[in-house]
Amino acid sequence: MPTYTEMVELVNNTTITFIDINGNEYSQDEARDGAIPEYKLKCIKLTGTNGNSITIPASGIVGYFPDPSLDFVSFQGFLWTSSLLDNIKYAGLFEFYHMGECEVSTNGRSLGMCIRGVKSIQ
């Protein structure tokens, strides 16, 4: 899993494209201007200067403990980082929303968020 620092680098050093459920692509500014209606976000694509990209689905929240319900799919997406913070109560979290927001923050570890494994290529 990427660390908090690696996710911040990813957000700060890539071009972010928001993709709706019909496959239409929007810049972050277009998404901020309301181009994607609620519950119509499919994923985001982060593209580096070398042309490599990573796509992250708008998977929503898997569930608040102890309620395992799936919520906010096609509205927002989250990925945990491997970084534990504040005496392990919180962890780093990558998050994005249909209205063009994309950031790395922290949240309580009782939330059911997705993870994504990564492999370093040397």
Tab-separated table of C-alpha atoms in Angstrom:
chain	number	residue	atom	x	y	z
A	1	MET	CA	0.000	0.000	0.000
A	2	PRO	CA	1.285	3.487	-0.709
A	3	THR	CA	2.281	5.702	2.208
A	4	TYR	CA	0.690	9.040	3.057
A	5	THR	CA	3.722	10.838	1.582
A	6	GLU	CA	3.577	8.818	-1.650
A	7	MET	CA	-0.115	9.655	-2.096
A	8	VAL	CA	0.553	13.370	-1.552
A	9	GLU	CA	3.282	13.176	-4.222
A	10	LEU	CA	0.867	11.410	-6.583
A	11	VAL	CA	-1.823	14.071	-6.168
A	12	ASN	CA	0.634	16.967	-6.460
A	13	ASN	CA	2.580	15.656	-9.457
A	14	THR	CA	-0.049	14.269	-11.818
A	15	THR	CA	-2.802	15.478	-14.094
A	16	ILE	CA	-6.135	14.417	-12.623
A	17	THR	CA	-8.992	13.437	-14.937
A	18	PHE	CA	-12.500	12.645	-13.696
A	19	ILE	CA	-14.437	10.051	-15.717
A	20	ASP	CA	-18.223	9.687	-15.567
A	21	ILE	CA	-20.234	6.475	-15.956
A	22	ASN	CA	-20.579	7.099	-19.710
A	23	GLY	CA	-16.802	7.283	-20.199
A	24	ASN	CA	-16.685	11.064	-20.662
A	25	GLU	CA	-13.490	12.626	-19.315
A	26	TYR	CA	-13.355	15.952	-17.469
A	27	SER	CA	-10.532	18.052	-16.108
A	28	GLN	CA	-10.493	18.807	-12.416
A	29	ASP	CA	-11.722	22.351	-13.164
A	30	GLU	CA	-14.628	21.026	-15.253
A	31	ALA	CA	-15.598	18.653	-12.428
A	32	ARG	CA	-15.440	21.563	-9.974
A	33	ASP	CA	-17.805	23.471	-12.269
A	34	GLY	CA	-20.417	20.709	-11.920
A	35	ALA	CA	-19.801	18.666	-15.088
A	36	ILE	CA	-20.464	15.375	-13.282
A	37	PRO	CA	-23.835	14.957	-11.528
A	38	GLU	CA	-24.043	13.195	-8.160
A	39	TYR	CA	-23.740	9.414	-8.393
A	40	LYS	CA	-22.436	9.551	-11.988
A	41	LEU	CA	-18.679	9.378	-11.272
A	42	LYS	CA	-16.989	6.177	-12.454
A	43	CYS	CA	-13.349	6.807	-11.567
A	44	ILE	CA	-10.437	9.188	-11.687
A	45	LYS	CA	-7.242	8.834	-13.663
A	46	LEU	CA	-3.968	10.292	-12.428
A	47	THR	CA	-1.410	10.700	-15.221
A	48	GLY	CA	2.270	11.436	-14.637
A	49	THR	CA	4.548	13.514	-16.827
A	50	ASN	CA	5.951	10.281	-18.313
A	51	GLY	CA	2.482	9.281	-19.559
A	52	ASN	CA	1.970	6.473	-17.050
A	53	SER	CA	-1.372	6.557	-15.288
A	54	ILE	CA	-3.353	4.902	-12.529
A	55	THR	CA	-7.146	4.633	-12.458
A	56	ILE	CA	-9.000	4.550	-9.157
A	57	PRO	CA	-12.709	3.631	-9.045
A	58	ALA	CA	-15.309	5.709	-7.224
A	59	SER	CA	-15.874	2.875	-4.776
A	60	GLY	CA	-17.497	4.902	-2.016
A	61	ILE	CA	-17.350	3.790	1.589
A	62	VAL	CA	-17.446	0.057	2.181
A	63	GLY	CA	-19.096	0.662	5.559
A	64	TYR	CA	-18.953	2.351	8.904
A	65	PHE	CA	-18.147	-0.136	11.648
A	66	PRO	CA	-20.302	-1.988	12.700
A	67	ASP	CA	-22.659	-1.259	9.751
A	68	PRO	CA	-21.173	-2.999	6.680
A	69	SER	CA	-23.402	-1.235	4.120
A	70	LEU	CA	-21.956	0.089	0.866
A	71	ASP	CA	-22.512	3.819	0.467
A	72	PHE	CA	-21.694	6.678	-1.905
A	73	VAL	CA	-20.599	4.499	-4.859
A	74	SER	CA	-20.327	6.629	-8.048
A	75	PHE	CA	-20.184	9.742	-5.880
A	76	GLN	CA	-16.761	9.524	-4.228
A	77	GLY	CA	-13.767	7.251	-3.804
A	78	PHE	CA	-11.351	6.478	-0.992
A	79	LEU	CA	-8.122	4.520	-0.547
A	80	TRP	CA	-6.314	3.925	2.722
A	81	THR	CA	-2.594	4.603	2.853
A	82	SER	CA	-0.268	2.436	4.918
A	83	SER	CA	0.573	5.350	7.249
A	84	LEU	CA	-0.835	5.255	10.785
A	85	LEU	CA	-1.165	8.601	12.552
A	86	ASP	CA	-2.036	10.050	15.966
A	87	ASN	CA	-1.091	7.055	18.089
A	88	ILE	CA	-2.606	4.653	15.475
A	89	LYS	CA	-6.182	5.988	15.909
A	90	TYR	CA	-6.104	7.415	12.393
A	91	ALA	CA	-4.622	6.524	9.039
A	92	GLY	CA	-3.799	8.464	5.896
A	93	LEU	CA	-6.616	8.510	3.367
A	94	PHE	CA	-6.712	9.420	-0.330
A	95	GLU	CA	-10.136	10.771	-1.251
A	96	PHE	CA	-11.898	12.257	-4.259
A	97	TYR	CA	-15.411	13.450	-5.041
A	98	HIS	CA	-17.561	13.972	-8.152
A	99	MET	CA	-17.273	17.757	-7.711
A	100	GLY	CA	-13.552	17.807	-8.500
A	101	GLU	CA	-12.037	17.508	-5.045
A	102	CYS	CA	-9.000	15.266	-4.689
A	103	GLU	CA	-6.790	15.243	-1.599
A	104	VAL	CA	-4.930	13.223	0.974
A	105	SER	CA	-6.226	13.534	4.532
A	106	THR	CA	-6.717	11.374	7.623
A	107	ASN	CA	-9.674	9.562	9.117
A	108	GLY	CA	-10.565	7.099	11.849
A	109	ARG	CA	-9.567	3.522	11.139
A	110	SER	CA	-13.051	2.138	11.863
A	111	LEU	CA	-14.219	3.203	8.381
A	112	GLY	CA	-14.321	0.513	5.731
A	113	MET	CA	-12.286	1.969	2.892
A	114	CYS	CA	-10.615	0.235	-0.036
A	115	ILE	CA	-6.913	-0.480	-0.322
A	116	ARG	CA	-4.695	-0.745	-3.373
A	117	GLY	CA	-1.496	-2.674	-3.506
A	118	VAL	CA	1.408	-1.149	-5.400
A	119	LYS	CA	4.700	-2.581	-6.608
A	120	SER	CA	7.890	-0.617	-7.021
A	121	ILE	CA	9.506	-1.046	-10.412
A	122	GLN	CA	13.236	-0.528	-10.322
